[in-house]
Structures are given as C-alpha cells and as structure tokens.
C-alpha cells in the first residue's frame, strides 16, 4: 500500500511538472502554417540583446555567489566557534530577507540611489553611487541579490556546519601551526564542499530568475530580457525560457558532479606537514 501511494505521488508530481514543459515545447515547435520547425530556437542567437543579457546575468550570479559566501562563511564559523550565543541573532538577521518583499527592497534601494547623488554630489562618494549603477555591470544588483540569497545560503551552510566537528578541525589545524585563515581554508572549507555547492546553486538559480529588482531599477539582465522579448515574439521568449531552464539544470549537474568528484588523497600532504613540524 505504501509503495502504491509513493508511486501515485511521484506520478502526480511528474505530471504536474512535465505537462507545462511539454506544452511549452509544443508551442515553440508546432507553428501554424509551417508545421514542426526549430525556427524559434535557431532565432535565439540572433535575437538583439540575448547574448549581452545572458552574460550579464552570469556575471552577476558569479559576483553574488562570491560576495554572499565571503559574508556568511566567516560569520557562521565565528558564531559556532567563539560566540554560540550569537547564533540565534545571526540566524534572524540572515532569514530576515524572507519577510521583506522584493518590491519594498527595491523601493529602499531606489530611494538611497536617488538621495546619494543629490546630497553627496561634492564628495568622492558621488562617484561610488555612479559606479554601482553602471549599466554594463550594475553592482547594486549584486548587493540586492546578496541580501535576497542570505536565507538560502545561511541555511545550507548551517546544515553543513552541523554535520562536521568544526572546533576539532580548527584546533587540529592550529596545533599543526596553521593560522586562523589557513585553518578555515584548509581544514573547514573542504569539509563544507557540499554545503558550499548547494549555497552556490541556490544563489545562481535566484539570480538567473530574478525579475522584480532588476526591472524596477531599470537594468536588463536575462529575466528582464525574456519578458521584454515576449512582447514582440511569444514563441521566442518561451523557447528562451526553456533553454534557460535547461541551462540551470546543466549548471546543477556540473556543480553536483564537481561536488561528488573524488578528492585526491591528502595523506602525502599530511605526512609532509608532520615532517616539516618535526624538523
């Protein structure tokens, strides 16, 4: 009975996800008057703005992953090792963006960006406000995406830190003469590889699909370009959406493969370290 129930649930879930995808694929392939054709897909590379918006989204995603990991990893490790009483505070701060709508976040950012040039036009900070709004690479979107990704990244890192004995790893590295940054990079991070990959993928998926903040601030990453393209060619926009979904899955498989790849044996390095310490 339990096996039948499990099979029924999987069947319903599969139909729920696959039917819209198949309907979208048929919509892009079966064109009235032309029959089955790949013209919607072959026209993607020649569509104005496609390459630029896709590269912009990938660049924003990479920068967001780096920024949010640099912010959360030291804070999560320090809270676990030195200030366990601050862990609830850190958790509340990192999960707070879940209750802040993207529209409210964008309204706040827009107010600051308008206020800055007016009040700080005679100071060096004026150039900073101009630089973060550069259309070629709007760093203000990286800041906004890092805030929005904090809940997912913190949850992934916290689950990874709960699975390893961080204190023992750090103390062992320190006993072998490693500095605090070296202990974090060489002893802790390799044991958090799965959590780091999960956090990176969640951030990547968020950035590639985010529309509200970029649209309201007037920038055109990939999600905004898809919506704008749908106004002129609906089949093209659906084809691009399917390819973006495929791209996301390919990146997920790449990250999963990277995470499951067997690491080289660390025994020789440990032996060399012990030999140097003994000498």
PDB file of C-alpha atoms in Angstrom:
ATOM      1  CA  UNK A   1       0.000   0.000   0.000  1.00  0.00           C
ATOM      2  CA  UNK A   2       2.800   2.381   0.912  1.00  0.00           C
ATOM      3  CA  UNK A   3       4.592   1.574  -2.344  1.00  0.00           C
ATOM      4  CA  UNK A   4       1.418   2.251  -4.332  1.00  0.00           C
ATOM      5  CA  UNK A   5       0.901   5.564  -2.547  1.00  0.00           C
ATOM      6  CA  UNK A   6       4.508   6.571  -3.214  1.00  0.00           C
ATOM      7  CA  UNK A   7       4.160   5.701  -6.898  1.00  0.00           C
ATOM      8  CA  UNK A   8       0.914   7.692  -7.151  1.00  0.00           C
ATOM      9  CA  UNK A   9       2.524  10.732  -5.544  1.00  0.00           C
ATOM     10  CA  UNK A  10       5.519  10.539  -7.901  1.00  0.00           C
ATOM     11  CA  UNK A  11       3.186  10.167 -10.886  1.00  0.00           C
ATOM     12  CA  UNK A  12       1.120  13.215  -9.913  1.00  0.00           C
ATOM     13  CA  UNK A  13       4.275  15.256  -9.265  1.00  0.00           C
ATOM     14  CA  UNK A  14       5.745  14.195 -12.608  1.00  0.00           C
ATOM     15  CA  UNK A  15       2.595  15.132 -14.484  1.00  0.00           C
ATOM     16  CA  UNK A  16       2.400  18.440 -12.633  1.00  0.00           C
ATOM     17  CA  UNK A  17       5.918  19.446 -13.718  1.00  0.00           C
ATOM     18  CA  UNK A  18       6.168  17.779 -17.132  1.00  0.00           C
ATOM     19  CA  UNK A  19       2.835  18.822 -18.683  1.00  0.00           C
ATOM     20  CA  UNK A  20       3.635  22.584 -18.674  1.00  0.00           C
ATOM     21  CA  UNK A  21       7.108  21.876 -20.087  1.00  0.00           C
ATOM     22  CA  UNK A  22       5.731  19.669 -22.855  1.00  0.00           C
ATOM     23  CA  UNK A  23       3.030  22.211 -23.657  1.00  0.00           C
ATOM     24  CA  UNK A  24       5.681  24.942 -23.900  1.00  0.00           C
ATOM     25  CA  UNK A  25       7.860  22.769 -26.139  1.00  0.00           C
ATOM     26  CA  UNK A  26       4.927  22.032 -28.462  1.00  0.00           C
ATOM     27  CA  UNK A  27       4.073  25.730 -28.568  1.00  0.00           C
ATOM     28  CA  UNK A  28       7.590  26.590 -29.771  1.00  0.00           C
ATOM     29  CA  UNK A  29       7.930  23.675 -32.227  1.00  0.00           C
ATOM     30  CA  UNK A  30       4.488  23.493 -33.863  1.00  0.00           C
ATOM     31  CA  UNK A  31       3.937  26.741 -35.752  1.00  0.00           C
ATOM     32  CA  UNK A  32       0.647  27.104 -37.670  1.00  0.00           C
ATOM     33  CA  UNK A  33       1.257  27.067 -41.405  1.00  0.00           C
ATOM     34  CA  UNK A  34       4.827  25.775 -41.029  1.00  0.00           C
ATOM     35  CA  UNK A  35       4.379  22.552 -39.084  1.00  0.00           C
ATOM     36  CA  UNK A  36       7.175  21.281 -36.863  1.00  0.00           C
ATOM     37  CA  UNK A  37      10.169  23.615 -37.056  1.00  0.00           C
ATOM     38  CA  UNK A  38      13.115  24.735 -34.932  1.00  0.00           C
ATOM     39  CA  UNK A  39      12.923  28.333 -36.126  1.00  0.00           C
ATOM     40  CA  UNK A  40      12.064  29.597 -32.626  1.00  0.00           C
ATOM     41  CA  UNK A  41      15.310  28.103 -31.289  1.00  0.00           C
ATOM     42  CA  UNK A  42      17.557  28.991 -34.235  1.00  0.00           C
ATOM     43  CA  UNK A  43      16.443  32.616 -33.935  1.00  0.00           C
ATOM     44  CA  UNK A  44      17.603  32.888 -30.324  1.00  0.00           C
ATOM     45  CA  UNK A  45      21.282  33.561 -31.024  1.00  0.00           C
ATOM     46  CA  UNK A  46      20.377  36.304 -33.479  1.00  0.00           C
ATOM     47  CA  UNK A  47      17.879  37.985 -31.177  1.00  0.00           C
ATOM     48  CA  UNK A  48      19.005  41.503 -30.164  1.00  0.00           C
ATOM     49  CA  UNK A  49      20.233  41.618 -26.571  1.00  0.00           C
ATOM     50  CA  UNK A  50      20.252  37.864 -25.926  1.00  0.00           C
ATOM     51  CA  UNK A  51      23.994  37.345 -25.535  1.00  0.00           C
ATOM     52  CA  UNK A  52      24.560  40.537 -23.583  1.00  0.00           C
ATOM     53  CA  UNK A  53      21.744  39.899 -21.096  1.00  0.00           C
ATOM     54  CA  UNK A  54      22.770  36.272 -20.566  1.00  0.00           C
ATOM     55  CA  UNK A  55      26.423  37.175 -19.958  1.00  0.00           C
ATOM     56  CA  UNK A  56      25.330  39.967 -17.614  1.00  0.00           C
ATOM     57  CA  UNK A  57      23.199  37.554 -15.562  1.00  0.00           C
ATOM     58  CA  UNK A  58      26.012  35.001 -15.369  1.00  0.00           C
ATOM     59  CA  UNK A  59      28.459  37.703 -14.269  1.00  0.00           C
ATOM     60  CA  UNK A  60      26.028  38.996 -11.647  1.00  0.00           C
ATOM     61  CA  UNK A  61      25.468  35.440 -10.412  1.00  0.00           C
ATOM     62  CA  UNK A  62      29.204  34.778 -10.057  1.00  0.00           C
ATOM     63  CA  UNK A  63      29.781  38.052  -8.201  1.00  0.00           C
ATOM     64  CA  UNK A  64      26.786  37.416  -5.931  1.00  0.00           C
ATOM     65  CA  UNK A  65      27.995  33.922  -5.048  1.00  0.00           C
ATOM     66  CA  UNK A  66      31.457  35.252  -4.131  1.00  0.00           C
ATOM     67  CA  UNK A  67      30.077  38.166  -2.085  1.00  0.00           C
ATOM     68  CA  UNK A  68      27.466  36.214  -0.145  1.00  0.00           C
ATOM     69  CA  UNK A  69      29.919  33.401   0.681  1.00  0.00           C
ATOM     70  CA  UNK A  70      32.542  35.898   1.849  1.00  0.00           C
ATOM     71  CA  UNK A  71      29.929  37.413   4.160  1.00  0.00           C
ATOM     72  CA  UNK A  72      28.343  34.276   5.565  1.00  0.00           C
ATOM     73  CA  UNK A  73      31.203  31.775   5.930  1.00  0.00           C
ATOM     74  CA  UNK A  74      33.361  33.754   8.403  1.00  0.00           C
ATOM     75  CA  UNK A  75      30.270  34.870  10.325  1.00  0.00           C
ATOM     76  CA  UNK A  76      28.800  31.358  10.599  1.00  0.00           C
ATOM     77  CA  UNK A  77      32.127  29.774  11.603  1.00  0.00           C
ATOM     78  CA  UNK A  78      32.922  32.520  14.131  1.00  0.00           C
ATOM     79  CA  UNK A  79      29.448  32.242  15.676  1.00  0.00           C
ATOM     80  CA  UNK A  80      29.846  28.487  16.025  1.00  0.00           C
ATOM     81  CA  UNK A  81      33.367  28.622  17.491  1.00  0.00           C
ATOM     82  CA  UNK A  82      33.606  31.794  19.537  1.00  0.00           C
ATOM     83  CA  UNK A  83      30.120  33.172  20.132  1.00  0.00           C
ATOM     84  CA  UNK A  84      27.475  30.434  20.140  1.00  0.00           C
ATOM     85  CA  UNK A  85      25.038  32.793  21.869  1.00  0.00           C
ATOM     86  CA  UNK A  86      25.061  34.980  18.755  1.00  0.00           C
ATOM     87  CA  UNK A  87      23.895  32.155  16.519  1.00  0.00           C
ATOM     88  CA  UNK A  88      20.167  32.927  17.030  1.00  0.00           C
ATOM     89  CA  UNK A  89      20.873  36.586  16.253  1.00  0.00           C
ATOM     90  CA  UNK A  90      22.790  35.649  13.102  1.00  0.00           C
ATOM     91  CA  UNK A  91      20.015  33.304  12.047  1.00  0.00           C
ATOM     92  CA  UNK A  92      17.365  36.002  12.464  1.00  0.00           C
ATOM     93  CA  UNK A  93      19.443  38.542  10.524  1.00  0.00           C
ATOM     94  CA  UNK A  94      20.122  36.112   7.668  1.00  0.00           C
ATOM     95  CA  UNK A  95      16.499  34.947   7.380  1.00  0.00           C
ATOM     96  CA  UNK A  96      15.025  38.438   7.669  1.00  0.00           C
ATOM     97  CA  UNK A  97      15.025  38.997   3.846  1.00  0.00           C
ATOM     98  CA  UNK A  98      12.381  36.266   3.586  1.00  0.00           C
ATOM     99  CA  UNK A  99       9.789  38.597   5.092  1.00  0.00           C
ATOM    100  CA  UNK A 100      10.860  41.659   3.073  1.00  0.00           C
ATOM    101  CA  UNK A 101       9.121  41.760  -0.331  1.00  0.00           C
ATOM    102  CA  UNK A 102      11.426  42.457  -3.296  1.00  0.00           C
ATOM    103  CA  UNK A 103       9.301  45.491  -4.131  1.00  0.00           C
ATOM    104  CA  UNK A 104       9.978  47.000  -0.698  1.00  0.00           C
ATOM    105  CA  UNK A 105      13.693  46.209  -1.009  1.00  0.00           C
ATOM    106  CA  UNK A 106      13.780  47.849  -4.436  1.00  0.00           C
ATOM    107  CA  UNK A 107      11.930  50.921  -3.180  1.00  0.00           C
ATOM    108  CA  UNK A 108      14.505  51.345  -0.427  1.00  0.00           C
ATOM    109  CA  UNK A 109      17.403  50.928  -2.840  1.00  0.00           C
ATOM    110  CA  UNK A 110      15.864  53.391  -5.282  1.00  0.00           C
ATOM    111  CA  UNK A 111      15.433  55.984  -2.539  1.00  0.00           C
ATOM    112  CA  UNK A 112      19.061  55.647  -1.472  1.00  0.00           C
ATOM    113  CA  UNK A 113      20.318  55.813  -5.053  1.00  0.00           C
ATOM    114  CA  UNK A 114      18.306  58.990  -5.696  1.00  0.00           C
ATOM    115  CA  UNK A 115      19.285  60.550  -2.372  1.00  0.00           C
ATOM    116  CA  UNK A 116      23.006  59.883  -2.723  1.00  0.00           C
ATOM    117  CA  UNK A 117      23.832  61.947  -5.826  1.00  0.00           C
ATOM    118  CA  UNK A 118      21.709  64.863  -4.562  1.00  0.00           C
ATOM    119  CA  UNK A 119      23.312  65.068  -1.124  1.00  0.00           C
ATOM    120  CA  UNK A 120      26.818  63.821  -1.876  1.00  0.00           C
ATOM    121  CA  UNK A 121      27.492  65.421  -5.266  1.00  0.00           C
ATOM    122  CA  UNK A 122      30.511  67.340  -3.883  1.00  0.00           C
ATOM    123  CA  UNK A 123      32.108  64.329  -2.206  1.00  0.00           C
ATOM    124  CA  UNK A 124      34.031  61.316  -3.563  1.00  0.00           C
ATOM    125  CA  UNK A 125      31.039  59.119  -2.650  1.00  0.00           C
ATOM    126  CA  UNK A 126      29.190  60.571  -5.637  1.00  0.00           C
ATOM    127  CA  UNK A 127      31.387  58.571  -7.995  1.00  0.00           C
ATOM    128  CA  UNK A 128      30.622  55.476  -5.927  1.00  0.00           C
ATOM    129  CA  UNK A 129      26.886  55.916  -6.463  1.00  0.00           C
ATOM    130  CA  UNK A 130      27.528  56.363 -10.182  1.00  0.00           C
ATOM    131  CA  UNK A 131      29.804  53.332 -10.416  1.00  0.00           C
ATOM    132  CA  UNK A 132      27.401  50.896  -8.707  1.00  0.00           C
ATOM    133  CA  UNK A 133      24.737  51.838 -11.267  1.00  0.00           C
ATOM    134  CA  UNK A 134      26.912  51.213 -14.330  1.00  0.00           C
ATOM    135  CA  UNK A 135      24.581  49.517 -16.873  1.00  0.00           C
ATOM    136  CA  UNK A 136      27.432  47.326 -18.127  1.00  0.00           C
ATOM    137  CA  UNK A 137      27.717  45.741 -14.682  1.00  0.00           C
ATOM    138  CA  UNK A 138      25.256  47.166 -12.104  1.00  0.00           C
ATOM    139  CA  UNK A 139      26.922  46.241  -8.823  1.00  0.00           C
ATOM    140  CA  UNK A 140      23.861  47.494  -6.978  1.00  0.00           C
ATOM    141  CA  UNK A 141      22.084  44.351  -8.232  1.00  0.00           C
ATOM    142  CA  UNK A 142      24.844  42.223  -6.711  1.00  0.00           C
ATOM    143  CA  UNK A 143      24.219  43.914  -3.356  1.00  0.00           C
ATOM    144  CA  UNK A 144      20.467  43.345  -3.634  1.00  0.00           C
ATOM    145  CA  UNK A 145      20.855  39.715  -4.747  1.00  0.00           C
ATOM    146  CA  UNK A 146      23.300  39.016  -1.912  1.00  0.00           C
ATOM    147  CA  UNK A 147      20.681  40.190   0.589  1.00  0.00           C
ATOM    148  CA  UNK A 148      17.966  38.101  -1.076  1.00  0.00           C
ATOM    149  CA  UNK A 149      20.201  35.000  -1.137  1.00  0.00           C
ATOM    150  CA  UNK A 150      21.217  35.246   2.540  1.00  0.00           C
ATOM    151  CA  UNK A 151      18.430  32.936   3.885  1.00  0.00           C
ATOM    152  CA  UNK A 152      19.213  30.123   1.442  1.00  0.00           C
ATOM    153  CA  UNK A 153      22.981  30.406   1.802  1.00  0.00           C
ATOM    154  CA  UNK A 154      22.861  30.543   5.585  1.00  0.00           C
ATOM    155  CA  UNK A 155      20.577  27.500   5.787  1.00  0.00           C
ATOM    156  CA  UNK A 156      22.874  25.492   3.525  1.00  0.00           C
ATOM    157  CA  UNK A 157      25.997  26.498   5.464  1.00  0.00           C
ATOM    158  CA  UNK A 158      24.362  25.894   8.832  1.00  0.00           C
ATOM    159  CA  UNK A 159      23.368  22.376   7.767  1.00  0.00           C
ATOM    160  CA  UNK A 160      26.945  21.746   6.620  1.00  0.00           C
ATOM    161  CA  UNK A 161      28.448  23.087   9.842  1.00  0.00           C
ATOM    162  CA  UNK A 162      26.131  20.914  11.939  1.00  0.00           C
ATOM    163  CA  UNK A 163      27.436  17.829  10.103  1.00  0.00           C
ATOM    164  CA  UNK A 164      31.126  18.385  10.956  1.00  0.00           C
ATOM    165  CA  UNK A 165      33.069  18.993  14.155  1.00  0.00           C
ATOM    166  CA  UNK A 166      34.354  22.461  13.298  1.00  0.00           C
ATOM    167  CA  UNK A 167      36.050  23.047  16.641  1.00  0.00           C
ATOM    168  CA  UNK A 168      38.123  19.857  16.413  1.00  0.00           C
ATOM    169  CA  UNK A 169      39.137  20.628  12.816  1.00  0.00           C
ATOM    170  CA  UNK A 170      40.243  24.146  13.666  1.00  0.00           C
ATOM    171  CA  UNK A 171      42.098  23.103  16.826  1.00  0.00           C
ATOM    172  CA  UNK A 172      43.917  20.355  14.924  1.00  0.00           C
ATOM    173  CA  UNK A 173      44.945  22.796  12.207  1.00  0.00           C
ATOM    174  CA  UNK A 174      46.078  25.335  14.786  1.00  0.00           C
ATOM    175  CA  UNK A 175      48.126  22.676  16.610  1.00  0.00           C
ATOM    176  CA  UNK A 176      49.903  21.979  13.320  1.00  0.00           C
ATOM    177  CA  UNK A 177      50.897  25.625  13.070  1.00  0.00           C
ATOM    178  CA  UNK A 178      48.214  26.943  10.710  1.00  0.00           C
ATOM    179  CA  UNK A 179      46.959  30.487  11.089  1.00  0.00           C
ATOM    180  CA  UNK A 180      43.240  31.163  11.553  1.00  0.00           C
ATOM    181  CA  UNK A 181      42.657  31.961   7.831  1.00  0.00           C
ATOM    182  CA  UNK A 182      44.702  28.904   6.794  1.00  0.00           C
ATOM    183  CA  UNK A 183      42.760  26.698   9.221  1.00  0.00           C
ATOM    184  CA  UNK A 184      39.491  27.971   7.772  1.00  0.00           C
ATOM    185  CA  UNK A 185      40.559  27.456   4.143  1.00  0.00           C
ATOM    186  CA  UNK A 186      42.467  24.168   4.522  1.00  0.00           C
ATOM    187  CA  UNK A 187      40.551  22.365   7.268  1.00  0.00           C
ATOM    188  CA  UNK A 188      36.979  23.695   7.428  1.00  0.00           C
ATOM    189  CA  UNK A 189      36.020  24.624   3.863  1.00  0.00           C
ATOM    190  CA  UNK A 190      36.954  21.256   2.277  1.00  0.00           C
ATOM    191  CA  UNK A 191      34.521  19.581   4.680  1.00  0.00           C
ATOM    192  CA  UNK A 192      31.796  22.047   3.700  1.00  0.00           C
ATOM    193  CA  UNK A 193      32.105  21.393  -0.020  1.00  0.00           C
ATOM    194  CA  UNK A 194      28.578  20.003  -0.371  1.00  0.00           C
ATOM    195  CA  UNK A 195      27.052  22.880   1.590  1.00  0.00           C
ATOM    196  CA  UNK A 196      29.034  25.432  -0.427  1.00  0.00           C
ATOM    197  CA  UNK A 197      27.898  23.900  -3.716  1.00  0.00           C
ATOM    198  CA  UNK A 198      24.268  23.874  -2.578  1.00  0.00           C
ATOM    199  CA  UNK A 199      24.506  27.503  -1.488  1.00  0.00           C
ATOM    200  CA  UNK A 200      26.151  28.464  -4.783  1.00  0.00           C
ATOM    201  CA  UNK A 201      23.500  26.731  -6.866  1.00  0.00           C
ATOM    202  CA  UNK A 202      20.622  28.276  -4.923  1.00  0.00           C
ATOM    203  CA  UNK A 203      22.179  31.708  -5.397  1.00  0.00           C
ATOM    204  CA  UNK A 204      22.773  31.049  -9.086  1.00  0.00           C
ATOM    205  CA  UNK A 205      19.167  29.965  -9.632  1.00  0.00           C
ATOM    206  CA  UNK A 206      17.881  33.014  -7.746  1.00  0.00           C
ATOM    207  CA  UNK A 207      19.949  35.471  -9.794  1.00  0.00           C
ATOM    208  CA  UNK A 208      19.128  33.894 -13.175  1.00  0.00           C
ATOM    209  CA  UNK A 209      15.398  34.019 -12.469  1.00  0.00           C
ATOM    210  CA  UNK A 210      15.122  37.307 -10.589  1.00  0.00           C
ATOM    211  CA  UNK A 211      12.993  39.914 -12.353  1.00  0.00           C
ATOM    212  CA  UNK A 212      11.444  42.397  -9.909  1.00  0.00           C
ATOM    213  CA  UNK A 213      14.512  44.193  -8.577  1.00  0.00           C
ATOM    214  CA  UNK A 214      16.304  44.457 -11.928  1.00  0.00           C
ATOM    215  CA  UNK A 215      13.197  45.614 -13.763  1.00  0.00           C
ATOM    216  CA  UNK A 216      12.236  48.288 -11.238  1.00  0.00           C
ATOM    217  CA  UNK A 217      15.799  49.630 -11.087  1.00  0.00           C
ATOM    218  CA  UNK A 218      15.916  49.845 -14.898  1.00  0.00           C
ATOM    219  CA  UNK A 219      18.507  47.192 -15.740  1.00  0.00           C
ATOM    220  CA  UNK A 220      18.205  44.370 -18.256  1.00  0.00           C
ATOM    221  CA  UNK A 221      19.623  41.023 -17.141  1.00  0.00           C
ATOM    222  CA  UNK A 222      18.383  37.772 -18.666  1.00  0.00           C
ATOM    223  CA  UNK A 223      14.995  37.501 -16.900  1.00  0.00           C
ATOM    224  CA  UNK A 224      14.046  41.065 -17.838  1.00  0.00           C
ATOM    225  CA  UNK A 225      15.138  40.478 -21.442  1.00  0.00           C
ATOM    226  CA  UNK A 226      12.894  37.381 -21.670  1.00  0.00           C
ATOM    227  CA  UNK A 227       9.847  39.368 -20.541  1.00  0.00           C
ATOM    228  CA  UNK A 228      10.608  42.184 -22.978  1.00  0.00           C
ATOM    229  CA  UNK A 229      11.160  39.707 -25.823  1.00  0.00           C
ATOM    230  CA  UNK A 230       7.775  38.099 -25.145  1.00  0.00           C
ATOM    231  CA  UNK A 231       6.087  41.320 -26.239  1.00  0.00           C
ATOM    232  CA  UNK A 232       7.448  41.019 -29.788  1.00  0.00           C
ATOM    233  CA  UNK A 233       7.788  37.235 -30.217  1.00  0.00           C
ATOM    234  CA  UNK A 234       5.989  34.974 -27.754  1.00  0.00           C
ATOM    235  CA  UNK A 235       7.443  31.749 -29.178  1.00  0.00           C
ATOM    236  CA  UNK A 236      10.970  33.138 -28.966  1.00  0.00           C
ATOM    237  CA  UNK A 237      10.524  34.076 -25.297  1.00  0.00           C
ATOM    238  CA  UNK A 238       9.117  30.621 -24.440  1.00  0.00           C
ATOM    239  CA  UNK A 239      11.997  28.958 -26.292  1.00  0.00           C
ATOM    240  CA  UNK A 240      14.495  31.086 -24.372  1.00  0.00           C
ATOM    241  CA  UNK A 241      12.751  30.223 -21.096  1.00  0.00           C
ATOM    242  CA  UNK A 242      13.048  26.508 -21.852  1.00  0.00           C
ATOM    243  CA  UNK A 243      16.716  26.902 -22.739  1.00  0.00           C
ATOM    244  CA  UNK A 244      17.348  28.899 -19.552  1.00  0.00           C
ATOM    245  CA  UNK A 245      15.738  26.089 -17.562  1.00  0.00           C
ATOM    246  CA  UNK A 246      17.967  23.612 -19.373  1.00  0.00           C
ATOM    247  CA  UNK A 247      21.000  25.820 -18.667  1.00  0.00           C
ATOM    248  CA  UNK A 248      20.117  25.885 -14.969  1.00  0.00           C
ATOM    249  CA  UNK A 249      19.877  22.095 -14.869  1.00  0.00           C
ATOM    250  CA  UNK A 250      23.202  21.762 -16.703  1.00  0.00           C
ATOM    251  CA  UNK A 251      24.842  24.034 -14.143  1.00  0.00           C
ATOM    252  CA  UNK A 252      23.234  21.992 -11.353  1.00  0.00           C
ATOM    253  CA  UNK A 253      24.613  18.770 -12.824  1.00  0.00           C
ATOM    254  CA  UNK A 254      28.032  20.396 -13.228  1.00  0.00           C
ATOM    255  CA  UNK A 255      28.065  21.516  -9.599  1.00  0.00           C
ATOM    256  CA  UNK A 256      26.824  18.110  -8.439  1.00  0.00           C
ATOM    257  CA  UNK A 257      29.498  16.352 -10.476  1.00  0.00           C
ATOM    258  CA  UNK A 258      32.124  18.694  -9.081  1.00  0.00           C
ATOM    259  CA  UNK A 259      30.908  18.011  -5.547  1.00  0.00           C
ATOM    260  CA  UNK A 260      30.917  14.242  -5.982  1.00  0.00           C
ATOM    261  CA  UNK A 261      34.289  14.084  -7.672  1.00  0.00           C
ATOM    262  CA  UNK A 262      36.713  12.135  -5.560  1.00  0.00           C
ATOM    263  CA  UNK A 263      39.285  14.326  -3.886  1.00  0.00           C
ATOM    264  CA  UNK A 264      42.933  13.310  -4.143  1.00  0.00           C
ATOM    265  CA  UNK A 265      44.378  11.633  -1.121  1.00  0.00           C
ATOM    266  CA  UNK A 266      45.594  14.105   1.483  1.00  0.00           C
ATOM    267  CA  UNK A 267      47.861  11.603   3.224  1.00  0.00           C
ATOM    268  CA  UNK A 268      51.083  12.747   1.456  1.00  0.00           C
ATOM    269  CA  UNK A 269      50.376  16.400   2.334  1.00  0.00           C
ATOM    270  CA  UNK A 270      49.713  15.474   5.981  1.00  0.00           C
ATOM    271  CA  UNK A 271      52.919  13.473   6.060  1.00  0.00           C
ATOM    272  CA  UNK A 272      54.907  16.350   4.614  1.00  0.00           C
ATOM    273  CA  UNK A 273      53.390  18.748   7.151  1.00  0.00           C
ATOM    274  CA  UNK A 274      54.222  16.412  10.013  1.00  0.00           C
ATOM    275  CA  UNK A 275      57.760  16.028   8.695  1.00  0.00           C
ATOM    276  CA  UNK A 276      58.255  19.791   8.479  1.00  0.00           C
ATOM    277  CA  UNK A 277      56.871  20.264  12.007  1.00  0.00           C
ATOM    278  CA  UNK A 278      59.142  17.524  13.364  1.00  0.00           C
ATOM    279  CA  UNK A 279      62.215  19.017  11.695  1.00  0.00           C
TER     280      UNK A 279
END
